[in-house]
Amino acid sequence: MDDSHSLESFDVAQAEPLDAVMQKIAEHKGCGTSGGSGKASCGSGAGENDLPQEIWDKVKNHPCYSEEAHHHYARMHVAVAPACNIQCNYCNRKYDCANESRPGVVSEKLTPEQAAKKVLAVASTIPQMTVLGIAGPGDPLANPEKTFKTFELISKTAPDIKLCLSTNGLALPDHVDTIAKYNVDHVTITINMIDAEVGAQIYPWIFWNHKRVYGKEAAQILTDRQLRGLEMLTERGILCKVNSVMIPGVNDKHLVEVNKAVKSRGAFLHNIMPLISAPEHGTVFGLNGQRGPTAQELKALQDSCEGEMNMMRHCRQCRADAVGLLGEDRSAEFTTDKIMAMEVTYDLDSRKAYQSKVEEERLAKVAAKNAELQTLAGEEAADVEILVAVATKGSGRINEHFGHAKEFQVYELSTSGAKFVGHRRVDLYCQGGYGEEDSLDTIIRAINDCTAVFVAKIGHCPKDTLLEAGIEPVDQYAFEFIEQSAIAYFKDYLDRVKRGEITHTARGDADIRQGAFISA
Ligand code: CLF
Ligand code: SF4
């Protein structure tokens, strides 16, 4: 249902120069196929010099659309959309929409008015929160009145916050005009297939035209609506990200075709996420024993699609009431009880001042990286690539202790520089005064394709075990910028190889015991 009639009183901001922006997106979307090394900074990893100004302005502070921004800027979700109009085999309705979430966590549902108060409370507390997303716990466009009412309220009270929406796409074509009307210029559509045979294995039914439709017929309607909605959005210059859940044996190979289809319809970014599946989630896939992909399988698929279009690799599959930087969860600070009791003043000037400081830090980081990159000029080692894992709690710095890390960010290093390629969730090693050996095994398994792990600090015991596993613990760059440090490490790595101190080996096979890499 198009609910635009209920929103007529809303005074929308100036319309975007849509044709111009669309043209820029169309020009940009060939990025990654335009020759060169294929390693150029691109898509979610793109910087100011890689994108047209209009698009850079839309993505530069959006932590999901810009990999660089995710180190500095936060997003929040408000859980105003409980209903859903389809059934996915990886979803249990007790939990949030698994298209932008992970099973096993539930959100506190809010009214639009509560949501608006929450946004103000968070924006006052976390001045680097720049994006408000509606991503569930069901489908936002199966709850259009609540979704658009929330956007209306927030646009009026917090006009500097970007609006974002994530949908399964079934109802999308009915709402594109309303989305454009409210200046929601970032929309995510979850597209897991373009072939109804594949779709029937993922979606048992959809609710369509007042009745349930099953199997292939349902999947055909869904894919037609998703692709049509994508085209309609990109025609209006709205940036679109496509999320796809990688389900081994079901759609993993097929996602290459999905990637081509969404690229040709103007999607800006493709986010291939791993299926998270366990029997305790109570989902069809969980109960059937359908496994998710390994980190290495996910990376291989993302790599194979990267030549086609821009890939997102820093998604954290956030919950529908997530608050904070990607990867951190501050939602417990903003429960309904707490926000309703808070005195909130929305101070646009102090938010801007804080964000100026963030920009200074970000520019310093980019300048440091570029300067360090110069040291690789003239290196003839184009075939040498290694992965390194980094313990960080944000701001683009190596600022987390090994024992406190709940995830490691993984960078691919080559003569082209340092490229973020994913993150690996791990169990905490430090358990309040002692190290947990089982966790250490898990951590080593999670990063066993990495040559080194960068940390702010690490104890002797895990250091020795990591070395035995062939992973070099590096704490010499504590609290420094990640990319600058990674490039410096890579330069040193190449120098050590040249001096014969170590032997470069295929990733995951390096052994640095006693300071020497041993070829596998
Ligand atoms: Fe939220 Fe999604 Fe907007 Fe981001 S999340 S609605 S685009 S503001 Fe981001 Fe979270 Fe991944 Fe989503 S990391 S699950 S991609
Ligand atoms: Fe669940 Fe989201 Fe799928 Fe709806 S669209 S069934 S809420 S995962």
Coordinates of C-alpha atoms in Angstrom, one line a residue, residues 274-501:
P274 CA 27.5 -15.4 5.1
L275 CA 24.5 -17.5 6.1
I276 CA 24.5 -17.8 9.9
S277 CA 22.7 -21.0 10.7
A278 CA 22.4 -23.2 13.8
P279 CA 19.7 -25.5 15.1
E280 CA 19.0 -23.3 18.1
H281 CA 17.9 -20.5 15.8
G282 CA 14.9 -22.6 14.9
T283 CA 15.1 -21.7 11.2
V284 CA 14.4 -24.1 8.4
F285 CA 18.1 -24.0 7.4
G286 CA 19.2 -24.3 11.0
L287 CA 17.1 -27.3 11.7
N288 CA 18.1 -29.0 8.3
G289 CA 21.8 -28.6 9.1
Q290 CA 22.4 -26.2 6.3
R291 CA 25.8 -24.8 7.0
G292 CA 27.1 -21.3 6.3
P293 CA 30.3 -20.5 4.4
T294 CA 33.7 -20.4 5.9
A295 CA 35.5 -17.0 5.9
Q296 CA 37.7 -18.2 3.1
E297 CA 34.8 -19.4 1.0
L298 CA 33.1 -16.0 1.5
K299 CA 36.2 -14.1 0.5
A300 CA 36.7 -16.2 -2.6
L301 CA 33.2 -15.4 -3.8
Q302 CA 33.6 -11.7 -3.0
D303 CA 36.9 -11.7 -4.9
S304 CA 35.4 -13.4 -7.9
C305 CA 32.6 -10.8 -8.0
E306 CA 34.9 -7.8 -7.5
G307 CA 35.8 -7.6 -11.1
E308 CA 32.1 -7.1 -11.9
M309 CA 31.2 -4.4 -9.3
N310 CA 32.0 -2.8 -6.0
M311 CA 31.9 -5.2 -3.1
M312 CA 31.2 -4.4 0.6
R313 CA 33.3 -6.5 3.0
H314 CA 32.8 -4.7 6.3
C315 CA 29.2 -5.6 7.0
R316 CA 28.6 -6.7 10.6
Q317 CA 25.1 -8.1 10.1
C318 CA 23.7 -5.7 12.7
R319 CA 20.6 -6.2 14.7
A320 CA 17.5 -4.1 14.0
D321 CA 18.1 -1.9 17.0
A322 CA 21.9 -1.6 16.6
V323 CA 23.6 1.6 17.8
G324 CA 27.2 2.7 17.4
L325 CA 30.2 2.0 15.1
L326 CA 29.8 -1.1 13.0
G327 CA 30.9 -4.0 15.1
E328 CA 30.1 -2.4 18.4
D329 CA 26.8 -2.6 20.1
R330 CA 25.7 0.2 22.4
S331 CA 21.9 -0.5 22.2
A332 CA 21.8 -1.4 25.9
E333 CA 22.6 2.2 26.7
F334 CA 19.4 3.3 24.8
T335 CA 16.6 1.1 26.0
T336 CA 13.1 2.6 25.8
D337 CA 13.0 3.2 29.6
K338 CA 16.3 5.0 29.5
I339 CA 15.6 7.2 26.5
M340 CA 12.1 8.2 27.7
A341 CA 13.8 9.4 30.9
M342 CA 16.5 11.4 29.1
E343 CA 16.5 15.2 28.7
V344 CA 17.6 15.6 25.2
T345 CA 18.9 18.7 23.5
Y346 CA 19.7 18.4 19.8
D347 CA 22.7 20.6 19.3
L348 CA 23.5 20.7 15.6
D349 CA 26.5 23.0 16.0
S350 CA 28.3 20.8 18.5
R351 CA 27.6 17.8 16.3
K352 CA 29.2 19.6 13.4
A353 CA 32.2 20.6 15.5
Y354 CA 32.8 17.1 16.7
Q355 CA 32.5 15.8 13.1
S356 CA 35.0 18.3 12.0
K357 CA 37.5 16.8 14.4
V358 CA 36.6 13.4 13.1
E359 CA 37.3 14.7 9.5
E360 CA 40.7 16.0 10.7
E361 CA 41.7 12.6 12.0
R362 CA 40.4 10.9 8.9
L363 CA 42.4 13.3 6.6
A364 CA 45.5 12.7 8.7
K365 CA 45.0 9.0 8.3
V366 CA 44.7 9.2 4.5
A367 CA 47.7 11.5 4.3
A368 CA 49.8 9.1 6.4
K369 CA 48.7 6.1 4.3
N370 CA 49.5 7.9 1.0
A371 CA 53.0 9.0 2.3
E372 CA 53.7 5.4 3.4
L373 CA 52.6 4.1 0.0
Q374 CA 55.4 6.1 -1.6
T375 CA 57.9 3.8 0.0
L376 CA 56.5 1.0 -2.1
A377 CA 57.1 2.9 -5.4
G378 CA 59.5 0.9 -7.6
E379 CA 59.0 -2.4 -5.7
E380 CA 58.9 -5.2 -8.2
A381 CA 56.9 -7.8 -6.2
A382 CA 53.5 -7.5 -7.9
D383 CA 52.8 -11.2 -7.3
V384 CA 53.4 -11.0 -3.5
E385 CA 50.2 -10.7 -1.4
I386 CA 49.8 -11.4 2.2
L387 CA 47.0 -11.0 4.7
V388 CA 47.3 -9.5 8.1
A389 CA 44.8 -9.4 11.0
V390 CA 44.3 -6.3 13.1
A391 CA 42.9 -5.8 16.6
T392 CA 41.1 -2.4 16.6
K393 CA 38.2 -0.8 18.4
G394 CA 37.8 2.0 15.8
S395 CA 39.2 5.3 14.4
G396 CA 41.3 3.3 12.0
R397 CA 44.0 2.6 14.6
I398 CA 45.6 -0.5 16.1
N399 CA 44.2 0.2 19.5
E400 CA 43.0 -3.1 20.9
H401 CA 44.8 -5.6 23.1
F402 CA 45.0 -9.1 21.6
G403 CA 43.2 -10.6 24.6
H404 CA 40.3 -8.1 24.4
A405 CA 39.6 -8.5 20.6
K406 CA 36.2 -9.9 19.7
E407 CA 37.0 -9.6 16.0
F408 CA 40.0 -9.0 13.8
Q409 CA 39.9 -6.9 10.7
V410 CA 41.8 -8.5 7.8
Y411 CA 43.8 -6.5 5.3
E412 CA 45.4 -7.7 2.1
L413 CA 48.8 -6.2 1.5
S414 CA 50.5 -5.9 -1.8
T415 CA 52.6 -3.3 -3.7
S416 CA 49.2 -1.6 -4.4
G417 CA 48.8 -0.9 -0.6
A418 CA 46.6 -2.2 2.1
K419 CA 43.0 -3.2 1.3
F420 CA 40.4 -4.2 3.8
V421 CA 39.0 -7.6 2.9
G422 CA 36.9 -8.7 5.8
H423 CA 36.7 -9.3 9.5
R424 CA 36.8 -12.5 11.6
R425 CA 34.7 -12.8 14.7
V426 CA 36.5 -14.7 17.6
D427 CA 36.0 -15.7 21.2
L428 CA 37.6 -13.4 23.7
Y429 CA 41.0 -14.8 24.7
C430 CA 41.4 -12.8 28.0
Q431 CA 38.9 -14.1 30.6
G432 CA 39.7 -11.6 33.4
G433 CA 43.2 -12.3 34.4
Y434 CA 43.9 -15.5 32.5
G435 CA 44.1 -16.6 28.9
E436 CA 41.6 -19.1 27.6
E437 CA 43.5 -21.8 25.6
D438 CA 40.4 -23.0 23.7
S439 CA 39.7 -19.4 22.6
L440 CA 43.3 -19.2 21.4
D441 CA 42.8 -22.2 19.2
T442 CA 39.7 -20.7 17.8
I443 CA 41.5 -17.4 17.1
I444 CA 44.3 -19.1 15.3
R445 CA 41.9 -21.1 13.2
A446 CA 40.0 -17.8 12.3
I447 CA 43.2 -16.0 11.2
N448 CA 45.3 -18.9 10.0
D449 CA 45.6 -17.5 6.5
C450 CA 47.2 -14.3 7.9
T451 CA 50.9 -13.8 8.0
A452 CA 50.8 -11.4 11.0
V453 CA 48.4 -10.1 13.7
F454 CA 48.7 -6.4 14.7
V455 CA 47.8 -5.6 18.3
A456 CA 48.2 -2.8 20.8
K457 CA 49.6 -5.2 23.3
I458 CA 49.9 -9.0 23.7
G459 CA 51.2 -11.3 26.5
H460 CA 54.1 -13.8 26.2
C461 CA 52.0 -16.9 26.2
P462 CA 49.7 -16.1 23.2
K463 CA 52.7 -14.6 21.4
D464 CA 54.6 -17.9 21.5
T465 CA 51.6 -19.9 20.5
L466 CA 50.9 -17.6 17.5
L467 CA 54.5 -17.9 16.4
E468 CA 54.3 -21.7 16.6
A469 CA 51.2 -21.4 14.4
G470 CA 53.2 -19.3 11.8
I471 CA 51.4 -16.0 12.6
E472 CA 53.7 -13.2 13.6
P473 CA 52.4 -11.1 16.5
V474 CA 53.3 -7.4 15.8
D475 CA 52.9 -4.8 18.6
Q476 CA 55.4 -2.3 17.3
Y477 CA 52.7 -0.1 15.7
A478 CA 50.5 0.1 18.8
F479 CA 48.0 3.0 18.5
E480 CA 49.2 3.9 15.0
F481 CA 47.0 4.1 11.9
I482 CA 46.2 0.7 10.5
E483 CA 46.9 1.2 6.8
Q484 CA 50.0 3.2 7.3
S485 CA 51.4 0.6 9.6
A486 CA 50.4 -2.3 7.4
I487 CA 52.2 -0.8 4.4
A488 CA 55.3 -0.2 6.6
Y489 CA 55.1 -3.8 7.7
F490 CA 54.8 -5.0 4.1
K491 CA 57.8 -3.0 3.0
D492 CA 59.8 -4.5 5.8
Y493 CA 58.4 -8.0 4.9
L494 CA 59.7 -7.5 1.3
D495 CA 63.0 -6.3 2.5
R496 CA 63.4 -9.3 4.8
V497 CA 62.5 -11.6 1.8
K498 CA 65.2 -9.8 -0.3
R499 CA 67.8 -10.2 2.4
G500 CA 67.0 -13.9 2.6
E501 CA 65.9 -13.7 6.2

